[in-house]
Amino acid sequence: IAGARTADGKPEYEASYEINASLQISEPEFRHLVSHEVVPGHVTTFAFLQDLFWRGEVGFEASVLTMNTRAAALFEGIANNAMLIAHGVTEVKDLPDRDLQIGVILALLQDDAKNEASYLTWQEGVPQQDVARMLRRGFLVSEERADKLSGAWGRHPLLGRMYLPAYRAGTEAVARLRRRHAPEAVLPALYGCRGLVDVVTLNGLLDTGIA
């Protein structure tokens, strides 16, 4: 919330980017990852909320955006729909480039892998190496992805139980809303411009026509 300001005092959003050299994903997946993490995904979401908080349009919660919450599920849903939002389409098949379609589909498969890793680890008690092998075979994730999702993330008591399943749930929720509502209604609501919302309260906001 601190940092640089414009001449009239508004915050200039600052972000640092690091590329993980150990990341093993395809070029189409990387293109999707940029839209997920930067524009119009997470950085865009948080830039809007930072500015809205500074102007007093949303409350303190907008300045403390935590993981493992209903808001986090919404943020991941926005980020996973970012490529579709950027191109103004609601279906993967309508993206203008085959590589973009492949990148989004592979990302959705990875979300399914996150769900599977969470279930196998915490419900079934499957050993990590077996979970990793199932993810590689069933969801086309790289060896590096399978190791992370079955290990550091999957076995974490919060990330593994709560956050991994949030990706797919948020993605589907945002996709449904984008199919049902016009962009001029749904996009400002998604980015917090109609008030701070989460993956549950956003439905009511749109269905009542307030947005």
Short mmCIF file of N, CA and C in Angstrom, two decimals, residues 3-179:
data_model
loop_
_atom_site.label_atom_id
_atom_site.label_comp_id
_atom_site.label_asym_id
_atom_site.label_seq_id
_atom_site.Cartn_x
_atom_site.Cartn_y
_atom_site.Cartn_z
N GLY A 3 4.78 2.97 -1.24
CA GLY A 3 5.43 3.02 -2.54
C GLY A 3 5.13 4.30 -3.30
N ALA A 4 5.38 4.25 -4.59
CA ALA A 4 5.31 5.45 -5.44
C ALA A 4 3.88 5.94 -5.60
N ARG A 5 3.76 7.25 -5.82
CA ARG A 5 2.47 7.89 -6.03
C ARG A 5 2.53 8.80 -7.26
N THR A 6 1.37 9.02 -7.88
CA THR A 6 1.28 9.97 -8.98
C THR A 6 1.24 11.38 -8.41
N ALA A 7 1.21 12.37 -9.30
CA ALA A 7 1.21 13.76 -8.86
C ALA A 7 0.01 14.09 -8.00
N ASP A 8 -1.14 13.45 -8.25
CA ASP A 8 -2.33 13.73 -7.44
C ASP A 8 -2.47 12.79 -6.25
N GLY A 9 -1.43 11.98 -5.98
CA GLY A 9 -1.41 11.17 -4.77
C GLY A 9 -1.91 9.75 -4.90
N LYS A 10 -2.35 9.34 -6.09
CA LYS A 10 -2.84 7.98 -6.26
C LYS A 10 -1.66 7.00 -6.30
N PRO A 11 -1.89 5.77 -5.80
CA PRO A 11 -0.79 4.79 -5.79
C PRO A 11 -0.43 4.33 -7.19
N GLU A 12 0.87 4.23 -7.43
CA GLU A 12 1.37 3.61 -8.65
C GLU A 12 1.73 2.18 -8.29
N TYR A 13 0.99 1.27 -8.84
CA TYR A 13 1.18 -0.12 -8.44
C TYR A 13 2.56 -0.60 -8.85
N GLU A 14 3.29 -1.19 -7.89
CA GLU A 14 4.61 -1.71 -8.15
C GLU A 14 4.61 -3.22 -7.92
N ALA A 15 5.28 -3.95 -8.77
CA ALA A 15 5.37 -5.39 -8.60
C ALA A 15 6.73 -5.88 -9.06
N SER A 16 7.25 -6.85 -8.36
CA SER A 16 8.51 -7.49 -8.75
C SER A 16 8.19 -8.87 -9.32
N TYR A 17 8.87 -9.23 -10.37
CA TYR A 17 8.62 -10.51 -11.02
C TYR A 17 9.88 -11.37 -10.97
N GLU A 18 9.70 -12.61 -10.62
CA GLU A 18 10.80 -13.56 -10.63
C GLU A 18 10.38 -14.77 -11.46
N ILE A 19 11.26 -15.22 -12.30
CA ILE A 19 11.01 -16.42 -13.10
C ILE A 19 11.72 -17.59 -12.41
N ASN A 20 10.95 -18.59 -12.06
CA ASN A 20 11.50 -19.78 -11.43
C ASN A 20 12.17 -20.64 -12.50
N ALA A 21 13.49 -20.71 -12.46
CA ALA A 21 14.24 -21.42 -13.50
C ALA A 21 13.97 -22.92 -13.49
N SER A 22 13.44 -23.43 -12.39
CA SER A 22 13.16 -24.87 -12.32
C SER A 22 11.78 -25.23 -12.86
N LEU A 23 11.01 -24.24 -13.25
CA LEU A 23 9.66 -24.47 -13.73
C LEU A 23 9.70 -25.26 -15.04
N GLN A 24 8.95 -26.33 -15.11
CA GLN A 24 8.89 -27.17 -16.30
C GLN A 24 7.48 -27.13 -16.89
N ILE A 25 7.24 -26.18 -17.78
CA ILE A 25 5.96 -26.10 -18.47
C ILE A 25 6.23 -25.77 -19.93
N SER A 26 5.24 -26.03 -20.76
CA SER A 26 5.39 -25.76 -22.19
C SER A 26 5.24 -24.27 -22.47
N GLU A 27 5.60 -23.88 -23.68
CA GLU A 27 5.47 -22.47 -24.07
C GLU A 27 4.01 -22.00 -24.06
N PRO A 28 3.05 -22.79 -24.54
CA PRO A 28 1.65 -22.36 -24.43
C PRO A 28 1.20 -22.19 -22.98
N GLU A 29 1.66 -23.09 -22.10
CA GLU A 29 1.32 -22.95 -20.67
C GLU A 29 1.94 -21.69 -20.09
N PHE A 30 3.15 -21.36 -20.54
CA PHE A 30 3.80 -20.15 -20.02
C PHE A 30 3.03 -18.90 -20.43
N ARG A 31 2.51 -18.88 -21.65
CA ARG A 31 1.71 -17.74 -22.09
C ARG A 31 0.47 -17.60 -21.20
N HIS A 32 -0.14 -18.74 -20.89
CA HIS A 32 -1.29 -18.69 -19.99
C HIS A 32 -0.87 -18.22 -18.60
N LEU A 33 0.30 -18.67 -18.14
CA LEU A 33 0.79 -18.29 -16.82
C LEU A 33 0.99 -16.78 -16.71
N VAL A 34 1.48 -16.15 -17.77
CA VAL A 34 1.67 -14.69 -17.75
C VAL A 34 0.32 -13.99 -17.61
N SER A 35 -0.69 -14.46 -18.35
CA SER A 35 -2.02 -13.84 -18.22
C SER A 35 -2.59 -14.11 -16.84
N HIS A 36 -2.30 -15.27 -16.26
CA HIS A 36 -2.78 -15.64 -14.93
C HIS A 36 -2.17 -14.75 -13.86
N GLU A 37 -0.86 -14.57 -13.90
CA GLU A 37 -0.15 -13.87 -12.83
C GLU A 37 -0.14 -12.36 -13.00
N VAL A 38 -0.20 -11.88 -14.23
CA VAL A 38 0.04 -10.45 -14.46
C VAL A 38 -1.23 -9.76 -14.98
N VAL A 39 -1.42 -9.73 -16.29
CA VAL A 39 -2.54 -9.00 -16.90
C VAL A 39 -3.30 -9.95 -17.82
N PRO A 40 -4.63 -10.07 -17.63
CA PRO A 40 -5.48 -9.37 -16.65
C PRO A 40 -5.77 -10.18 -15.39
N GLY A 41 -4.77 -10.96 -14.93
CA GLY A 41 -4.94 -11.80 -13.77
C GLY A 41 -4.60 -11.12 -12.45
N HIS A 42 -3.73 -11.77 -11.65
CA HIS A 42 -3.54 -11.34 -10.27
C HIS A 42 -3.09 -9.89 -10.11
N VAL A 43 -2.08 -9.47 -10.88
CA VAL A 43 -1.57 -8.10 -10.71
C VAL A 43 -2.67 -7.09 -11.00
N THR A 44 -3.46 -7.33 -12.04
CA THR A 44 -4.57 -6.43 -12.36
C THR A 44 -5.59 -6.40 -11.23
N THR A 45 -5.96 -7.59 -10.73
CA THR A 45 -6.91 -7.67 -9.63
C THR A 45 -6.45 -6.86 -8.43
N PHE A 46 -5.20 -7.07 -8.04
CA PHE A 46 -4.69 -6.42 -6.83
C PHE A 46 -4.44 -4.94 -7.04
N ALA A 47 -4.12 -4.54 -8.28
CA ALA A 47 -3.96 -3.12 -8.57
C ALA A 47 -5.29 -2.38 -8.40
N PHE A 48 -6.36 -2.96 -8.91
CA PHE A 48 -7.68 -2.35 -8.72
C PHE A 48 -8.02 -2.24 -7.23
N LEU A 49 -7.80 -3.33 -6.49
CA LEU A 49 -8.17 -3.33 -5.08
C LEU A 49 -7.30 -2.36 -4.28
N GLN A 50 -6.02 -2.26 -4.63
CA GLN A 50 -5.15 -1.31 -3.95
C GLN A 50 -5.65 0.12 -4.15
N ASP A 51 -6.00 0.46 -5.39
CA ASP A 51 -6.49 1.80 -5.68
C ASP A 51 -7.83 2.06 -5.01
N LEU A 52 -8.71 1.07 -5.04
CA LEU A 52 -10.02 1.21 -4.40
C LEU A 52 -9.88 1.38 -2.88
N PHE A 53 -8.95 0.64 -2.28
CA PHE A 53 -8.71 0.78 -0.84
C PHE A 53 -8.18 2.18 -0.53
N TRP A 54 -7.24 2.65 -1.32
CA TRP A 54 -6.64 3.97 -1.08
C TRP A 54 -7.70 5.06 -1.18
N ARG A 55 -8.66 4.91 -2.08
CA ARG A 55 -9.71 5.92 -2.26
C ARG A 55 -10.88 5.73 -1.30
N GLY A 56 -10.79 4.71 -0.44
CA GLY A 56 -11.84 4.48 0.54
C GLY A 56 -13.08 3.82 -0.01
N GLU A 57 -12.97 3.19 -1.20
CA GLU A 57 -14.13 2.55 -1.82
C GLU A 57 -14.36 1.14 -1.28
N VAL A 58 -13.31 0.50 -0.76
CA VAL A 58 -13.44 -0.83 -0.16
C VAL A 58 -12.73 -0.82 1.19
N GLY A 59 -13.05 -1.78 2.03
CA GLY A 59 -12.55 -1.80 3.39
C GLY A 59 -11.16 -2.37 3.55
N PHE A 60 -10.74 -2.47 4.81
CA PHE A 60 -9.40 -2.91 5.17
C PHE A 60 -9.08 -4.29 4.61
N GLU A 61 -10.08 -5.17 4.52
CA GLU A 61 -9.83 -6.53 4.05
C GLU A 61 -9.20 -6.55 2.66
N ALA A 62 -9.46 -5.53 1.87
CA ALA A 62 -8.89 -5.48 0.52
C ALA A 62 -7.38 -5.29 0.54
N SER A 63 -6.84 -4.84 1.66
CA SER A 63 -5.40 -4.63 1.77
C SER A 63 -4.68 -5.85 2.33
N VAL A 64 -5.42 -6.85 2.76
CA VAL A 64 -4.84 -8.07 3.34
C VAL A 64 -5.47 -9.25 2.60
N LEU A 65 -4.93 -9.56 1.45
CA LEU A 65 -5.53 -10.57 0.58
C LEU A 65 -4.87 -11.91 0.88
N THR A 66 -5.53 -12.73 1.67
CA THR A 66 -4.95 -13.97 2.16
C THR A 66 -5.30 -15.16 1.29
N MET A 67 -4.52 -16.22 1.45
CA MET A 67 -4.81 -17.48 0.79
C MET A 67 -5.79 -18.27 1.64
N ASN A 68 -6.30 -19.37 1.06
CA ASN A 68 -7.21 -20.27 1.78
C ASN A 68 -8.50 -19.60 2.22
N THR A 69 -9.03 -18.72 1.38
CA THR A 69 -10.28 -18.05 1.68
C THR A 69 -11.18 -18.09 0.45
N ARG A 70 -12.45 -17.70 0.64
CA ARG A 70 -13.36 -17.63 -0.51
C ARG A 70 -12.91 -16.55 -1.48
N ALA A 71 -12.30 -15.47 -0.98
CA ALA A 71 -11.79 -14.43 -1.88
C ALA A 71 -10.65 -14.99 -2.73
N ALA A 72 -9.79 -15.80 -2.13
CA ALA A 72 -8.69 -16.38 -2.88
C ALA A 72 -9.20 -17.29 -3.99
N ALA A 73 -10.27 -18.02 -3.72
CA ALA A 73 -10.86 -18.86 -4.76
C ALA A 73 -11.33 -17.99 -5.94
N LEU A 74 -11.91 -16.83 -5.63
CA LEU A 74 -12.33 -15.91 -6.69
C LEU A 74 -11.12 -15.41 -7.47
N PHE A 75 -10.06 -15.01 -6.77
CA PHE A 75 -8.88 -14.47 -7.44
C PHE A 75 -8.26 -15.50 -8.38
N GLU A 76 -8.20 -16.76 -7.93
CA GLU A 76 -7.66 -17.79 -8.81
C GLU A 76 -8.60 -18.03 -9.99
N GLY A 77 -9.89 -17.91 -9.75
CA GLY A 77 -10.84 -18.06 -10.85
C GLY A 77 -10.68 -16.96 -11.90
N ILE A 78 -10.49 -15.72 -11.44
CA ILE A 78 -10.24 -14.62 -12.37
C ILE A 78 -8.97 -14.90 -13.17
N ALA A 79 -7.91 -15.29 -12.46
CA ALA A 79 -6.62 -15.50 -13.11
C ALA A 79 -6.67 -16.63 -14.12
N ASN A 80 -7.41 -17.69 -13.81
CA ASN A 80 -7.49 -18.81 -14.75
C ASN A 80 -8.40 -18.52 -15.93
N ASN A 81 -9.25 -17.52 -15.81
CA ASN A 81 -10.07 -17.06 -16.93
C ASN A 81 -9.44 -15.87 -17.65
N ALA A 82 -8.25 -15.46 -17.21
CA ALA A 82 -7.66 -14.22 -17.71
C ALA A 82 -7.45 -14.22 -19.22
N MET A 83 -6.99 -15.34 -19.76
CA MET A 83 -6.76 -15.39 -21.20
C MET A 83 -8.07 -15.22 -21.96
N LEU A 84 -9.16 -15.81 -21.45
CA LEU A 84 -10.47 -15.66 -22.08
C LEU A 84 -10.96 -14.22 -21.94
N ILE A 85 -10.75 -13.63 -20.75
CA ILE A 85 -11.14 -12.24 -20.53
C ILE A 85 -10.40 -11.32 -21.50
N ALA A 86 -9.10 -11.55 -21.64
CA ALA A 86 -8.28 -10.69 -22.51
C ALA A 86 -8.76 -10.71 -23.95
N HIS A 87 -9.28 -11.84 -24.40
CA HIS A 87 -9.73 -11.98 -25.79
C HIS A 87 -11.24 -11.79 -25.94
N GLY A 88 -11.93 -11.52 -24.86
CA GLY A 88 -13.36 -11.25 -24.94
C GLY A 88 -14.20 -12.43 -25.33
N VAL A 89 -13.78 -13.65 -24.94
CA VAL A 89 -14.54 -14.85 -25.26
C VAL A 89 -14.86 -15.59 -23.96
N THR A 90 -15.81 -16.49 -24.03
CA THR A 90 -16.19 -17.25 -22.84
C THR A 90 -15.84 -18.74 -22.94
N GLU A 91 -15.40 -19.19 -24.11
CA GLU A 91 -15.07 -20.61 -24.30
C GLU A 91 -13.65 -20.74 -24.85
N VAL A 92 -12.97 -21.77 -24.40
CA VAL A 92 -11.58 -21.99 -24.84
C VAL A 92 -11.51 -22.15 -26.35
N LYS A 93 -12.48 -22.83 -26.94
CA LYS A 93 -12.47 -23.08 -28.38
C LYS A 93 -12.55 -21.80 -29.20
N ASP A 94 -12.97 -20.70 -28.57
CA ASP A 94 -13.10 -19.44 -29.29
C ASP A 94 -11.85 -18.57 -29.22
N LEU A 95 -10.83 -19.02 -28.51
CA LEU A 95 -9.56 -18.29 -28.52
C LEU A 95 -8.98 -18.32 -29.92
N PRO A 96 -8.34 -17.24 -30.38
CA PRO A 96 -7.97 -17.12 -31.79
C PRO A 96 -6.75 -17.92 -32.22
N ASP A 97 -6.07 -18.54 -31.28
CA ASP A 97 -4.82 -19.22 -31.59
C ASP A 97 -4.82 -20.61 -30.97
N ARG A 98 -4.40 -21.61 -31.74
CA ARG A 98 -4.40 -22.99 -31.24
C ARG A 98 -3.50 -23.15 -30.02
N ASP A 99 -2.36 -22.47 -30.03
CA ASP A 99 -1.45 -22.57 -28.88
C ASP A 99 -2.09 -21.99 -27.62
N LEU A 100 -2.83 -20.90 -27.76
CA LEU A 100 -3.53 -20.34 -26.61
C LEU A 100 -4.54 -21.33 -26.06
N GLN A 101 -5.26 -21.99 -26.95
CA GLN A 101 -6.23 -23.00 -26.52
C GLN A 101 -5.53 -24.12 -25.77
N ILE A 102 -4.41 -24.59 -26.31
CA ILE A 102 -3.66 -25.67 -25.66
C ILE A 102 -3.17 -25.25 -24.29
N GLY A 103 -2.65 -24.01 -24.20
CA GLY A 103 -2.15 -23.52 -22.92
C GLY A 103 -3.22 -23.49 -21.85
N VAL A 104 -4.41 -23.03 -22.21
CA VAL A 104 -5.50 -22.96 -21.24
C VAL A 104 -5.96 -24.36 -20.85
N ILE A 105 -6.07 -25.25 -21.82
CA ILE A 105 -6.50 -26.62 -21.52
C ILE A 105 -5.51 -27.32 -20.60
N LEU A 106 -4.22 -27.14 -20.84
CA LEU A 106 -3.21 -27.75 -19.98
C LEU A 106 -3.27 -27.16 -18.57
N ALA A 107 -3.57 -25.87 -18.47
CA ALA A 107 -3.71 -25.25 -17.15
C ALA A 107 -4.93 -25.82 -16.42
N LEU A 108 -6.02 -26.05 -17.14
CA LEU A 108 -7.20 -26.65 -16.52
C LEU A 108 -6.91 -28.08 -16.07
N LEU A 109 -6.13 -28.80 -16.85
CA LEU A 109 -5.72 -30.14 -16.44
C LEU A 109 -4.90 -30.09 -15.16
N GLN A 110 -4.04 -29.07 -15.06
CA GLN A 110 -3.25 -28.91 -13.85
C GLN A 110 -4.14 -28.61 -12.65
N ASP A 111 -5.22 -27.87 -12.85
CA ASP A 111 -6.17 -27.63 -11.76
C ASP A 111 -6.81 -28.93 -11.31
N ASP A 112 -7.14 -29.80 -12.27
CA ASP A 112 -7.68 -31.10 -11.91
C ASP A 112 -6.64 -31.92 -11.16
N ALA A 113 -5.38 -31.77 -11.55
CA ALA A 113 -4.30 -32.45 -10.84
C ALA A 113 -4.20 -31.96 -9.40
N LYS A 114 -4.43 -30.68 -9.19
CA LYS A 114 -4.41 -30.13 -7.83
C LYS A 114 -5.53 -30.73 -6.98
N ASN A 115 -6.72 -30.82 -7.56
CA ASN A 115 -7.82 -31.48 -6.85
C ASN A 115 -7.47 -32.92 -6.49
N GLU A 116 -6.92 -33.64 -7.48
CA GLU A 116 -6.59 -35.05 -7.28
C GLU A 116 -5.50 -35.21 -6.21
N ALA A 117 -4.51 -34.34 -6.24
CA ALA A 117 -3.43 -34.40 -5.25
C ALA A 117 -3.98 -34.19 -3.85
N SER A 118 -4.89 -33.23 -3.71
CA SER A 118 -5.49 -32.96 -2.40
C SER A 118 -6.28 -34.17 -1.91
N TYR A 119 -7.10 -34.73 -2.79
CA TYR A 119 -7.95 -35.87 -2.40
C TYR A 119 -7.11 -37.10 -2.05
N LEU A 120 -6.16 -37.43 -2.91
CA LEU A 120 -5.35 -38.62 -2.69
C LEU A 120 -4.52 -38.51 -1.42
N THR A 121 -4.01 -37.30 -1.17
CA THR A 121 -3.14 -37.11 -0.01
C THR A 121 -3.91 -37.13 1.29
N TRP A 122 -5.01 -36.34 1.34
CA TRP A 122 -5.68 -36.12 2.62
C TRP A 122 -6.86 -37.05 2.87
N GLN A 123 -7.49 -37.54 1.82
CA GLN A 123 -8.62 -38.45 2.00
C GLN A 123 -8.18 -39.92 1.95
N GLU A 124 -7.29 -40.21 1.00
CA GLU A 124 -6.90 -41.59 0.79
C GLU A 124 -5.57 -41.96 1.44
N GLY A 125 -4.77 -40.96 1.82
CA GLY A 125 -3.48 -41.24 2.45
C GLY A 125 -2.47 -41.90 1.53
N VAL A 126 -2.52 -41.60 0.24
CA VAL A 126 -1.62 -42.20 -0.73
C VAL A 126 -0.22 -41.59 -0.57
N PRO A 127 0.84 -42.39 -0.58
CA PRO A 127 2.21 -41.86 -0.47
C PRO A 127 2.54 -40.88 -1.59
N GLN A 128 3.44 -39.93 -1.30
CA GLN A 128 3.74 -38.87 -2.25
C GLN A 128 4.20 -39.39 -3.60
N GLN A 129 5.10 -40.37 -3.60
CA GLN A 129 5.62 -40.84 -4.88
C GLN A 129 4.53 -41.45 -5.75
N ASP A 130 3.55 -42.08 -5.12
CA ASP A 130 2.44 -42.65 -5.88
C ASP A 130 1.51 -41.56 -6.40
N VAL A 131 1.29 -40.53 -5.58
CA VAL A 131 0.48 -39.39 -6.05
C VAL A 131 1.14 -38.73 -7.25
N ALA A 132 2.45 -38.50 -7.15
CA ALA A 132 3.18 -37.87 -8.25
C ALA A 132 3.05 -38.68 -9.53
N ARG A 133 3.17 -39.99 -9.44
CA ARG A 133 3.06 -40.85 -10.62
C ARG A 133 1.67 -40.78 -11.23
N MET A 134 0.64 -40.75 -10.39
CA MET A 134 -0.74 -40.65 -10.89
C MET A 134 -0.98 -39.30 -11.58
N LEU A 135 -0.40 -38.24 -11.05
CA LEU A 135 -0.58 -36.92 -11.66
C LEU A 135 0.10 -36.86 -13.02
N ARG A 136 1.28 -37.45 -13.11
CA ARG A 136 2.00 -37.47 -14.39
C ARG A 136 1.20 -38.23 -15.45
N ARG A 137 0.66 -39.36 -15.05
CA ARG A 137 -0.04 -40.22 -16.00
C ARG A 137 -1.42 -39.68 -16.36
N GLY A 138 -2.12 -39.17 -15.36
CA GLY A 138 -3.52 -38.82 -15.58
C GLY A 138 -3.78 -37.39 -16.02
N PHE A 139 -2.81 -36.48 -15.77
CA PHE A 139 -3.10 -35.06 -16.01
C PHE A 139 -2.02 -34.35 -16.83
N LEU A 140 -1.08 -35.11 -17.36
CA LEU A 140 -0.06 -34.59 -18.29
C LEU A 140 0.80 -33.49 -17.69
N VAL A 141 0.96 -33.47 -16.36
CA VAL A 141 1.82 -32.47 -15.75
C VAL A 141 3.27 -32.94 -15.83
N SER A 142 4.19 -31.97 -15.81
CA SER A 142 5.61 -32.30 -15.87
C SER A 142 6.06 -32.96 -14.58
N GLU A 143 7.25 -33.53 -14.61
CA GLU A 143 7.81 -34.14 -13.40
C GLU A 143 7.95 -33.11 -12.28
N GLU A 144 8.38 -31.91 -12.64
CA GLU A 144 8.53 -30.84 -11.65
C GLU A 144 7.19 -30.46 -11.03
N ARG A 145 6.14 -30.33 -11.88
CA ARG A 145 4.80 -30.00 -11.38
C ARG A 145 4.25 -31.11 -10.48
N ALA A 146 4.44 -32.35 -10.91
CA ALA A 146 3.94 -33.48 -10.14
C ALA A 146 4.60 -33.54 -8.76
N ASP A 147 5.89 -33.25 -8.72
CA ASP A 147 6.62 -33.26 -7.44
C ASP A 147 6.11 -32.16 -6.52
N LYS A 148 5.88 -30.98 -7.07
CA LYS A 148 5.41 -29.86 -6.24
C LYS A 148 3.99 -30.10 -5.73
N LEU A 149 3.10 -30.54 -6.62
CA LEU A 149 1.70 -30.70 -6.23
C LEU A 149 1.49 -31.87 -5.28
N SER A 150 2.32 -32.90 -5.40
CA SER A 150 2.19 -34.04 -4.49
C SER A 150 2.99 -33.85 -3.21
N GLY A 151 3.95 -32.90 -3.23
CA GLY A 151 4.84 -32.72 -2.10
C GLY A 151 4.65 -31.42 -1.35
N ALA A 152 5.42 -30.39 -1.73
CA ALA A 152 5.44 -29.13 -0.97
C ALA A 152 4.05 -28.52 -0.83
N TRP A 153 3.26 -28.56 -1.90
CA TRP A 153 1.90 -28.02 -1.83
C TRP A 153 0.91 -29.05 -1.31
N GLY A 154 0.92 -30.21 -1.89
CA GLY A 154 -0.09 -31.21 -1.58
C GLY A 154 -0.08 -31.67 -0.13
N ARG A 155 1.09 -31.76 0.49
CA ARG A 155 1.19 -32.26 1.85
C ARG A 155 1.16 -31.15 2.90
N HIS A 156 1.08 -29.90 2.45
CA HIS A 156 0.96 -28.78 3.39
C HIS A 156 -0.46 -28.80 3.98
N PRO A 157 -0.59 -28.64 5.30
CA PRO A 157 -1.92 -28.79 5.93
C PRO A 157 -2.96 -27.78 5.46
N LEU A 158 -2.53 -26.59 5.01
CA LEU A 158 -3.48 -25.61 4.49
C LEU A 158 -3.53 -25.63 2.97
N LEU A 159 -2.37 -25.52 2.33
CA LEU A 159 -2.35 -25.50 0.86
C LEU A 159 -2.95 -26.79 0.30
N GLY A 160 -2.55 -27.91 0.86
CA GLY A 160 -3.01 -29.18 0.33
C GLY A 160 -4.48 -29.43 0.56
N ARG A 161 -4.98 -29.07 1.72
CA ARG A 161 -6.38 -29.35 2.05
C ARG A 161 -7.33 -28.31 1.47
N MET A 162 -6.93 -27.06 1.48
CA MET A 162 -7.87 -25.98 1.17
C MET A 162 -7.57 -25.25 -0.13
N TYR A 163 -6.30 -24.98 -0.41
CA TYR A 163 -6.00 -24.10 -1.53
C TYR A 163 -5.97 -24.83 -2.87
N LEU A 164 -5.44 -26.03 -2.91
CA LEU A 164 -5.38 -26.74 -4.19
C LEU A 164 -6.77 -26.91 -4.81
N PRO A 165 -7.81 -27.29 -4.05
CA PRO A 165 -9.14 -27.41 -4.67
C PRO A 165 -9.77 -26.08 -5.04
N ALA A 166 -9.25 -24.96 -4.51
CA ALA A 166 -9.86 -23.66 -4.77
C ALA A 166 -9.69 -23.22 -6.21
N TYR A 167 -8.65 -23.68 -6.89
CA TYR A 167 -8.39 -23.24 -8.26
C TYR A 167 -9.54 -23.62 -9.19
N ARG A 168 -9.86 -24.90 -9.24
CA ARG A 168 -10.89 -25.38 -10.16
C ARG A 168 -12.26 -24.81 -9.80
N ALA A 169 -12.55 -24.76 -8.49
CA ALA A 169 -13.84 -24.22 -8.06
C ALA A 169 -13.98 -22.76 -8.47
N GLY A 170 -12.93 -21.98 -8.27
CA GLY A 170 -12.98 -20.57 -8.65
C GLY A 170 -13.06 -20.38 -10.15
N THR A 171 -12.32 -21.20 -10.88
CA THR A 171 -12.33 -21.11 -12.35
C THR A 171 -13.72 -21.36 -12.91
N GLU A 172 -14.37 -22.40 -12.42
CA GLU A 172 -15.71 -22.73 -12.91
C GLU A 172 -16.73 -21.67 -12.51
N ALA A 173 -16.59 -21.11 -11.30
CA ALA A 173 -17.53 -20.08 -10.85
C ALA A 173 -17.43 -18.84 -11.72
N VAL A 174 -16.22 -18.39 -12.00
CA VAL A 174 -16.03 -17.19 -12.83
C VAL A 174 -16.50 -17.46 -14.26
N ALA A 175 -16.20 -18.64 -14.77
CA ALA A 175 -16.63 -18.98 -16.13
C ALA A 175 -18.15 -18.95 -16.25
N ARG A 176 -18.85 -19.50 -15.26
CA ARG A 176 -20.33 -19.49 -15.28
C ARG A 176 -20.87 -18.07 -15.28
N LEU A 177 -20.29 -17.22 -14.43
CA LEU A 177 -20.77 -15.84 -14.35
C LEU A 177 -20.51 -15.08 -15.64
N ARG A 178 -19.37 -15.33 -16.28
CA ARG A 178 -19.06 -14.65 -17.54
C ARG A 178 -19.99 -15.10 -18.66
N ARG A 179 -20.49 -16.33 -18.59
CA ARG A 179 -21.44 -16.79 -19.61
C ARG A 179 -22.83 -16.18 -19.39
#
